[in-house]
mmCIF file of C-alpha atoms in Angstrom:
data_model
loop_
_atom_site.group_PDB
_atom_site.id
_atom_site.type_symbol
_atom_site.label_atom_id
_atom_site.label_comp_id
_atom_site.label_asym_id
_atom_site.label_seq_id
_atom_site.Cartn_x
_atom_site.Cartn_y
_atom_site.Cartn_z
ATOM 1 C CA MET A 1 121.696 120.484 65.316
ATOM 2 C CA ILE A 2 122.212 119.123 68.800
ATOM 3 C CA MET A 3 120.262 120.809 71.661
ATOM 4 C CA ILE A 4 122.147 120.949 74.945
ATOM 5 C CA PRO A 5 119.773 121.084 77.938
ATOM 6 C CA ASP A 6 120.175 124.002 80.335
ATOM 7 C CA ARG A 7 120.822 122.159 83.599
ATOM 8 C CA SER A 8 121.262 125.406 85.539
ATOM 9 C CA SER A 9 117.644 126.458 84.915
ATOM 10 C CA ARG A 10 116.442 123.022 85.972
ATOM 11 C CA ALA A 11 118.424 123.285 89.163
ATOM 12 C CA ARG A 12 116.814 126.598 89.969
ATOM 13 C CA VAL A 13 113.272 125.193 89.769
ATOM 14 C CA PRO A 14 113.455 122.932 92.880
ATOM 15 C CA VAL A 15 115.102 125.716 94.882
ATOM 16 C CA ALA A 16 112.368 128.185 93.958
ATOM 17 C CA ALA A 17 109.724 125.586 94.750
ATOM 18 C CA CYS A 18 111.249 124.944 98.182
ATOM 19 C CA ILE A 19 111.323 128.651 98.990
ATOM 20 C CA LEU A 20 107.695 129.031 97.935
ATOM 21 C CA ALA A 21 106.691 126.010 100.024
ATOM 22 C CA LEU A 22 108.505 127.422 103.057
ATOM 23 C CA VAL A 23 106.724 130.775 102.717
ATOM 24 C CA LEU A 24 103.332 129.093 102.395
ATOM 25 C CA PHE A 25 104.080 126.810 105.372
ATOM 26 C CA SER A 26 105.036 129.779 107.551
ATOM 27 C CA ALA A 27 101.853 131.595 106.611
ATOM 28 C CA ALA A 28 99.708 128.560 107.342
ATOM 29 C CA PHE A 29 101.441 127.750 110.645
ATOM 30 C CA PRO A 30 102.456 131.061 112.277
ATOM 31 C CA ALA A 31 103.408 129.351 115.571
ATOM 32 C CA PHE A 32 106.534 128.053 113.860
ATOM 33 C CA ALA A 33 107.629 131.659 113.455
ATOM 34 C CA GLN A 34 108.038 131.608 117.271
ATOM 35 C CA THR A 35 105.625 134.402 118.061
ATOM 36 C CA GLN A 36 105.927 134.414 121.803
ATOM 37 C CA VAL A 37 104.400 136.081 124.851
ATOM 38 C CA SER A 38 105.819 136.205 128.374
ATOM 39 C CA VAL A 39 102.981 136.148 130.914
ATOM 40 C CA LEU A 40 103.656 137.803 134.285
ATOM 41 C CA CYS A 41 101.539 137.011 137.344
ATOM 42 C CA TYR A 42 100.964 139.673 140.033
ATOM 43 C CA HIS A 43 98.650 139.700 143.063
ATOM 44 C CA ALA A 44 98.325 142.920 145.084
ATOM 45 C CA PHE A 45 99.696 146.479 145.178
ATOM 46 C CA LEU A 46 99.893 147.909 148.686
ATOM 47 C CA ASP A 47 101.282 151.121 150.164
ATOM 48 C CA ASP A 48 102.598 149.264 153.206
ATOM 49 C CA VAL A 49 104.116 146.003 151.989
ATOM 50 C CA LYS A 50 105.041 143.635 154.783
ATOM 51 C CA LYS A 51 108.405 141.945 154.510
ATOM 52 C CA LYS A 52 106.803 138.521 154.913
ATOM 53 C CA ASP A 53 104.466 139.094 151.975
ATOM 54 C CA PRO A 54 106.398 138.065 148.857
ATOM 55 C CA TYR A 55 103.515 138.634 146.433
ATOM 56 C CA SER A 56 102.692 142.328 146.972
ATOM 57 C CA PHE A 57 104.337 145.442 145.546
ATOM 58 C CA THR A 58 103.853 149.163 145.982
ATOM 59 C CA LEU A 59 102.543 151.120 143.005
ATOM 60 C CA ASP A 60 105.967 152.738 142.648
ATOM 61 C CA GLU A 61 107.578 149.310 142.423
ATOM 62 C CA LEU A 62 105.015 148.208 139.851
ATOM 63 C CA ALA A 63 105.656 151.352 137.811
ATOM 64 C CA SER A 64 109.386 150.631 137.981
ATOM 65 C CA HIS A 65 108.808 147.127 136.579
ATOM 66 C CA ILE A 66 106.721 148.520 133.737
ATOM 67 C CA ASN A 67 109.322 151.175 132.908
ATOM 68 C CA GLN A 68 112.094 148.573 132.829
ATOM 69 C CA LEU A 69 110.132 146.540 130.322
ATOM 70 C CA LYS A 70 109.203 149.573 128.222
ATOM 71 C CA ASN A 71 112.846 150.648 128.065
ATOM 72 C CA GLU A 72 113.616 147.298 126.441
ATOM 73 C CA GLY A 73 110.971 147.821 123.787
ATOM 74 C CA VAL A 74 108.473 145.367 125.237
ATOM 75 C CA ARG A 75 104.999 145.426 123.714
ATOM 76 C CA PHE A 76 102.185 144.930 126.222
ATOM 77 C CA VAL A 77 99.426 142.751 124.796
ATOM 78 C CA SER A 78 96.056 141.638 126.128
ATOM 79 C CA ALA A 79 94.590 138.171 126.473
ATOM 80 C CA ALA A 80 92.161 139.099 123.697
ATOM 81 C CA ASP A 81 95.130 139.905 121.441
ATOM 82 C CA ILE A 82 96.588 136.459 122.044
ATOM 83 C CA LEU A 83 93.330 134.601 121.457
ATOM 84 C CA SER A 84 92.611 136.479 118.241
ATOM 85 C CA GLY A 85 96.120 136.055 116.823
ATOM 86 C CA ARG A 86 96.898 139.797 116.799
ATOM 87 C CA VAL A 87 100.354 139.260 118.323
ATOM 88 C CA THR A 88 103.587 139.178 116.315
ATOM 89 C CA GLY A 89 107.244 138.864 117.231
ATOM 90 C CA ASN A 90 108.747 137.729 120.523
ATOM 91 C CA ASN A 91 108.979 140.897 122.598
ATOM 92 C CA ASN A 92 105.460 140.654 124.066
ATOM 93 C CA VAL A 93 104.228 140.677 127.665
ATOM 94 C CA LEU A 94 100.800 139.910 129.109
ATOM 95 C CA ILE A 95 100.148 141.112 132.665
ATOM 96 C CA THR A 96 97.838 138.987 134.817
ATOM 97 C CA VAL A 97 96.635 139.851 138.326
ATOM 98 C CA ASP A 98 95.183 137.077 140.474
ATOM 99 C CA ASP A 99 92.578 137.041 143.265
ATOM 100 C CA GLY A 100 90.676 140.317 142.812
ATOM 101 C CA HIS A 101 92.388 142.425 145.469
ATOM 102 C CA ARG A 102 90.896 145.926 145.750
ATOM 103 C CA SER A 103 94.314 147.489 145.065
ATOM 104 C CA VAL A 104 93.980 146.426 141.422
ATOM 105 C CA HIS A 105 91.522 149.283 140.896
ATOM 106 C CA ASP A 106 94.099 151.958 141.753
ATOM 107 C CA ALA A 107 96.872 150.062 139.973
ATOM 108 C CA TYR A 108 94.871 150.105 136.761
ATOM 109 C CA ARG A 109 93.994 153.788 137.067
ATOM 110 C CA LYS A 110 97.493 154.976 138.025
ATOM 111 C CA VAL A 111 99.878 152.539 136.305
ATOM 112 C CA PHE A 112 98.311 150.108 133.859
ATOM 113 C CA ARG A 113 95.963 152.372 131.888
ATOM 114 C CA PRO A 114 98.470 155.263 131.470
ATOM 115 C CA ASN A 115 100.869 152.728 129.943
ATOM 116 C CA GLY A 116 98.289 151.202 127.619
ATOM 117 C CA ILE A 117 98.181 147.934 129.566
ATOM 118 C CA ARG A 118 95.001 145.861 129.729
ATOM 119 C CA PRO A 119 95.708 143.172 132.334
ATOM 120 C CA LEU A 120 93.934 139.852 132.649
ATOM 121 C CA LEU A 121 92.206 139.713 136.051
ATOM 122 C CA ALA A 122 91.801 136.228 137.544
ATOM 123 C CA ILE A 123 88.771 136.325 139.845
ATOM 124 C CA TYR A 124 87.199 133.877 142.288
ATOM 125 C CA PRO A 125 83.692 135.235 142.956
ATOM 126 C CA ASN A 126 83.304 134.188 146.598
ATOM 127 C CA VAL A 127 85.233 137.210 147.900
ATOM 128 C CA ILE A 128 84.063 139.881 145.465
ATOM 129 C CA GLY A 129 81.875 142.410 147.232
ATOM 130 C CA LYS A 130 82.138 140.485 150.518
ATOM 131 C CA LYS A 131 85.590 141.220 151.925
ATOM 132 C CA ASP A 132 87.089 144.614 152.614
ATOM 133 C CA TYR A 133 90.336 143.552 150.915
ATOM 134 C CA ALA A 134 88.535 142.552 147.702
ATOM 135 C CA LEU A 135 87.072 144.441 144.771
ATOM 136 C CA THR A 136 83.372 145.188 144.712
ATOM 137 C CA TRP A 137 81.268 143.994 141.794
ATOM 138 C CA GLU A 138 80.908 147.616 140.704
ATOM 139 C CA GLN A 139 84.685 148.091 140.630
ATOM 140 C CA LEU A 140 85.199 144.831 138.758
ATOM 141 C CA SER A 141 82.530 145.804 136.223
ATOM 142 C CA GLU A 142 84.259 149.154 135.752
ATOM 143 C CA LEU A 143 87.603 147.461 135.127
ATOM 144 C CA ALA A 144 86.049 145.053 132.640
ATOM 145 C CA ALA A 145 84.339 147.909 130.801
ATOM 146 C CA SER A 146 87.661 149.788 130.678
ATOM 147 C CA GLY A 147 89.357 146.998 128.757
ATOM 148 C CA CYS A 148 90.567 144.484 131.337
ATOM 149 C CA ASP A 149 89.984 140.850 130.401
ATOM 150 C CA ILE A 150 88.464 138.600 133.063
ATOM 151 C CA ALA A 151 89.300 134.966 133.818
ATOM 152 C CA ALA A 152 87.657 132.596 136.273
ATOM 153 C CA HIS A 153 89.969 131.558 139.112
ATOM 154 C CA GLY A 154 87.736 129.003 140.800
ATOM 155 C CA TYR A 155 84.756 129.908 142.979
ATOM 156 C CA TYR A 156 86.360 129.484 146.427
ATOM 157 C CA HIS A 157 89.971 129.215 145.167
ATOM 158 C CA LEU A 158 90.131 125.502 146.012
ATOM 159 C CA LYS A 159 92.690 123.067 144.667
ATOM 160 C CA ILE A 160 91.130 121.552 141.546
ATOM 161 C CA ASN A 161 92.830 118.203 141.963
ATOM 162 C CA GLN A 162 91.744 114.582 141.692
ATOM 163 C CA LYS A 163 91.002 114.399 145.415
ATOM 164 C CA LEU A 164 88.467 117.225 145.192
ATOM 165 C CA CYS A 165 86.960 115.609 142.104
ATOM 166 C CA ASP A 166 86.560 112.254 143.876
ATOM 167 C CA GLU A 167 85.551 113.383 147.369
ATOM 168 C CA ASN A 168 83.660 116.619 146.663
ATOM 169 C CA PRO A 169 82.455 116.533 143.040
ATOM 170 C CA ARG A 170 79.925 119.248 143.829
ATOM 171 C CA TYR A 171 82.674 121.686 144.757
ATOM 172 C CA PHE A 172 84.871 120.487 141.919
ATOM 173 C CA ARG A 173 82.193 121.496 139.434
ATOM 174 C CA LEU A 174 81.391 124.683 141.319
ATOM 175 C CA GLU A 175 85.005 125.811 140.984
ATOM 176 C CA ILE A 176 84.835 125.408 137.200
ATOM 177 C CA TYR A 177 81.199 125.814 136.150
ATOM 178 C CA GLY A 178 79.927 127.968 139.001
ATOM 179 C CA SER A 179 82.698 130.557 138.752
ATOM 180 C CA LYS A 180 82.070 130.964 135.033
ATOM 181 C CA LYS A 181 78.336 131.279 135.529
ATOM 182 C CA LYS A 182 78.626 133.823 138.354
ATOM 183 C CA LEU A 183 81.092 136.041 136.507
ATOM 184 C CA GLU A 184 79.044 135.961 133.319
ATOM 185 C CA GLU A 185 75.888 136.922 135.195
ATOM 186 C CA LYS A 186 77.512 139.738 137.161
ATOM 187 C CA LEU A 187 79.631 141.190 134.355
ATOM 188 C CA ASN A 188 77.340 140.463 131.410
ATOM 189 C CA ARG A 189 80.180 139.057 129.327
ATOM 190 C CA LYS A 190 81.366 135.652 128.209
ATOM 191 C CA ILE A 191 84.152 134.121 130.294
ATOM 192 C CA SER A 192 86.401 131.855 128.239
ATOM 193 C CA LEU A 193 89.662 131.953 130.236
ATOM 194 C CA PHE A 194 90.566 130.079 133.407
ATOM 195 C CA VAL A 195 93.469 130.458 135.835
ATOM 196 C CA TYR A 196 94.152 127.422 138.028
ATOM 197 C CA PRO A 197 94.063 128.133 141.784
ATOM 198 C CA PHE A 198 97.507 127.258 143.170
ATOM 199 C CA GLY A 199 98.540 126.534 139.571
ATOM 200 C CA LEU A 200 97.380 122.933 139.975
ATOM 201 C CA ARG A 201 96.182 121.178 136.827
ATOM 202 C CA THR A 202 94.712 117.685 136.492
ATOM 203 C CA ASP A 203 93.320 115.686 133.590
ATOM 204 C CA ALA A 204 89.878 115.732 135.221
ATOM 205 C CA GLY A 205 90.072 119.499 135.481
ATOM 206 C CA VAL A 206 91.047 119.902 131.834
ATOM 207 C CA ARG A 207 88.143 117.715 130.737
ATOM 208 C CA ALA A 208 85.722 119.770 132.835
ATOM 209 C CA LEU A 209 87.127 123.061 131.534
ATOM 210 C CA LYS A 210 86.624 121.941 127.946
ATOM 211 C CA GLU A 211 83.111 120.755 128.739
ATOM 212 C CA ALA A 212 82.291 124.087 130.401
ATOM 213 C CA GLY A 213 83.310 126.011 127.294
ATOM 214 C CA TYR A 214 86.651 127.532 128.301
ATOM 215 C CA ARG A 215 89.163 128.148 125.515
ATOM 216 C CA CYS A 216 92.373 128.001 127.534
ATOM 217 C CA ALA A 217 93.809 128.008 131.056
ATOM 218 C CA PHE A 218 96.939 129.362 132.745
ATOM 219 C CA THR A 219 99.238 127.595 135.196
ATOM 220 C CA ILE A 220 102.264 128.903 137.092
ATOM 221 C CA LYS A 221 104.703 126.721 135.182
ATOM 222 C CA ARG A 222 107.496 128.897 133.855
ATOM 223 C CA GLY A 223 107.853 129.434 130.125
ATOM 224 C CA GLY A 224 106.692 131.477 127.179
ATOM 225 C CA VAL A 225 103.333 131.224 125.436
ATOM 226 C CA THR A 226 103.143 130.863 121.669
ATOM 227 C CA ALA A 227 100.553 132.928 119.839
ATOM 228 C CA PRO A 228 98.007 132.219 118.614
ATOM 229 C CA VAL A 229 97.185 129.813 121.433
ATOM 230 C CA PRO A 230 97.767 126.147 120.516
ATOM 231 C CA ILE A 231 94.838 123.794 120.154
ATOM 232 C CA GLY A 232 94.032 120.742 122.267
ATOM 233 C CA ASP A 233 95.275 120.070 125.789
ATOM 234 C CA ALA A 234 98.237 122.414 125.302
ATOM 235 C CA ALA A 235 95.826 125.351 125.466
ATOM 236 C CA PHE A 236 94.974 124.351 129.044
ATOM 237 C CA ARG A 237 98.512 124.475 130.425
ATOM 238 C CA LEU A 238 99.736 127.904 129.390
ATOM 239 C CA PRO A 239 102.742 128.980 131.490
ATOM 240 C CA ARG A 240 103.271 132.151 133.496
ATOM 241 C CA TYR A 241 106.053 133.704 135.549
ATOM 242 C CA MET A 242 105.095 134.314 139.177
ATOM 243 C CA VAL A 243 106.387 137.755 140.151
ATOM 244 C CA THR A 244 107.647 137.847 143.747
ATOM 245 C CA ARG A 245 109.576 140.467 145.659
ATOM 246 C CA GLY A 246 112.745 138.431 145.498
ATOM 247 C CA GLY A 247 112.152 137.138 141.991
ATOM 248 C CA TRP A 248 111.531 140.187 139.819
ATOM 249 C CA GLN A 249 115.015 140.209 138.312
ATOM 250 C CA TYR A 250 114.643 136.561 137.324
ATOM 251 C CA CYS A 251 111.289 137.281 135.657
ATOM 252 C CA PHE A 252 112.739 140.284 133.845
ATOM 253 C CA ASN A 253 115.680 138.214 132.594
ATOM 254 C CA GLN A 254 113.325 135.519 131.311
ATOM 255 C CA VAL A 255 111.268 138.097 129.425
ATOM 256 C CA MET A 256 114.460 139.318 127.783
ATOM 257 C CA LYS A 257 115.466 135.762 126.847
ATOM 258 C CA ASN A 258 112.039 135.080 125.404
ATOM 259 C CA SER A 259 112.214 138.300 123.397
ATOM 260 C CA LYS A 260 115.402 137.028 121.766
ATOM 261 C CA GLY A 261 114.029 133.549 121.179
ATOM 262 C CA MET A 262 116.473 132.077 123.700
ATOM 263 C CA ALA A 263 114.011 130.534 126.165
ATOM 264 C CA ALA A 264 112.187 127.346 125.277
ATOM 265 C CA VAL A 265 108.419 127.464 125.140
ATOM 266 C CA SER A 266 107.042 125.262 127.899
ATOM 267 C CA TYR A 267 103.637 123.619 128.066
ATOM 268 C CA ALA A 268 104.645 121.027 130.629
ATOM 269 C CA ASP A 269 102.269 120.061 133.405
ATOM 270 C CA ALA A 270 102.104 122.653 136.172
ATOM 271 C CA ARG A 271 102.886 121.561 139.691
ATOM 272 C CA ALA A 272 103.132 123.984 142.588
ATOM 273 C CA PRO A 273 106.569 123.870 144.267
ATOM 274 C CA LYS A 274 106.266 121.908 147.500
ATOM 275 C CA ASN A 275 108.099 124.343 149.741
ATOM 276 C CA ARG A 276 107.062 127.624 148.143
ATOM 277 C CA ALA A 277 106.032 130.312 150.630
ATOM 278 C CA ARG A 278 102.332 131.102 150.572
ATOM 279 C CA THR A 279 100.316 134.107 151.680
ATOM 280 C CA ALA A 280 97.034 133.038 153.252
ATOM 281 C CA VAL A 281 93.742 134.839 153.486
ATOM 282 C CA ARG A 282 90.562 133.763 155.232
ATOM 283 C CA VAL A 283 87.512 132.874 153.246
ATOM 284 C CA GLU A 284 84.624 132.871 155.708
ATOM 285 C CA ARG A 285 80.932 132.305 155.353
ATOM 286 C CA ALA A 286 78.740 135.173 154.232
ATOM 287 C CA GLY A 287 77.004 137.324 156.819
ATOM 288 C CA ASP A 288 73.968 135.082 156.860
ATOM 289 C CA GLY A 289 76.147 132.021 157.418
ATOM 290 C CA VAL A 290 75.310 130.626 154.003
ATOM 291 C CA LEU A 291 77.797 129.647 151.357
ATOM 292 C CA HIS A 292 75.963 129.565 148.066
ATOM 293 C CA ALA A 293 77.274 126.328 146.603
ATOM 294 C CA SER A 294 74.404 125.079 144.571
ATOM 295 C CA LEU A 295 75.529 122.745 141.832
ATOM 296 C CA THR A 296 73.888 119.329 141.959
ATOM 297 C CA ASP A 297 75.658 115.988 141.738
ATOM 298 C CA ALA A 298 74.233 115.427 138.271
ATOM 299 C CA VAL A 299 76.606 115.627 135.331
ATOM 300 C CA VAL A 300 76.636 119.237 134.165
ATOM 301 C CA LYS A 301 76.966 119.734 130.437
ATOM 302 C CA ARG A 302 78.179 122.805 128.625
ATOM 303 C CA ASP A 303 75.970 125.852 129.169
ATOM 304 C CA GLU A 304 73.749 123.923 131.596
ATOM 305 C CA TYR A 305 74.152 125.518 135.005
ATOM 306 C CA PRO A 306 71.707 124.585 137.782
ATOM 307 C CA LEU A 307 73.148 127.417 139.895
ATOM 308 C CA GLU A 308 69.883 129.318 139.882
ATOM 309 C CA LYS A 309 67.772 126.227 140.600
ATOM 310 C CA VAL A 310 69.276 124.808 143.749
ATOM 311 C CA GLU A 311 70.605 126.600 146.823
ATOM 312 C CA LYS A 312 71.936 124.550 149.712
ATOM 313 C CA ARG A 313 73.712 125.259 152.960
ATOM 314 C CA LEU A 314 77.133 123.840 152.260
ATOM 315 C CA LYS A 315 80.589 124.451 153.620
ATOM 316 C CA PRO A 316 83.750 124.257 151.531
ATOM 317 C CA PRO A 317 85.755 121.083 152.218
ATOM 318 C CA THR A 318 88.020 121.740 155.187
ATOM 319 C CA PRO A 319 91.735 120.891 154.872
ATOM 320 C CA ARG A 320 93.228 118.697 157.569
ATOM 321 C CA GLY A 321 94.173 120.534 160.710
ATOM 322 C CA LYS A 322 91.831 123.461 160.056
ATOM 323 C CA LYS A 323 88.699 124.397 161.923
ATOM 324 C CA LYS A 324 85.430 123.680 160.216
ATOM 325 C CA ASP A 325 84.300 127.301 160.358
ATOM 326 C CA GLU A 326 87.133 128.559 158.198
ATOM 327 C CA ILE A 327 89.306 127.501 155.310
ATOM 328 C CA LYS A 328 92.743 128.822 154.541
ATOM 329 C CA VAL A 329 93.153 129.662 150.876
ATOM 330 C CA ALA A 330 96.518 130.763 149.543
ATOM 331 C CA SER A 331 96.521 133.912 147.455
ATOM 332 C CA ILE A 332 98.143 132.154 144.504
#
């Protein structure tokens, strides 16, 4: 009796094996499923928005943005959600608010919290509790306790570029290490996120951020963020969409494209546009004339902050053409 092999069953085995392998691969590497988050960057929310200020919105305008996104089925996620891998699908938005303007307190109470939004607040400590336009430490602590995530945004909001690293290493380290230390002391929580002042990223800055113990950092390069956050240098160039008065529709359209998987995920190096309009604020010395910049020139290792050991009378490096008693710092 001659046995004829069943070729059809043999053919089905490789196909089944391939399907099983694909399922296992997708489970092991969820980023390939294109889980994506669109990160929006805001600054201030004012009742009287000046026409020349492209980065501020009224609370009604902010609420309108949120309602537009909600009507499209957008899911608002937090930075903690992204870091922990609790995000699925593409229709996700993370709200970030830079610079610690006092208007954030009302915006959270009246718009963000009622809509279940926990924004990421990017803070540079030098203005907190010192300027009438900035949050107080009590307000910032309240926001953090209410569910807002906090990121360091430099100490003085200086450009963390190679020039600062070479010419003023003390300030370079203060922007990265000192901001983390100050926020952790004041808020009694670990700070693991960083937002580049001006969106400027350098290799020296990335190395210092890793050494300081940060997990990731945000730029202002446009694109979507994959979740969970990638490992390595890619985690330190996460893109965001800068929301401006004339650019909201563009940002909204990009969120919609990302939600449909149409926009490419970008982790390219972030460079601030050369001719982009900037809103400036003054960062002056404290009332006693002392700027507390107290990191030494010694190499600072992770979790080793000499901030409490040394206190010197230092002035932030002054850009060309500016007076020594003030420094112009853009609000982005």
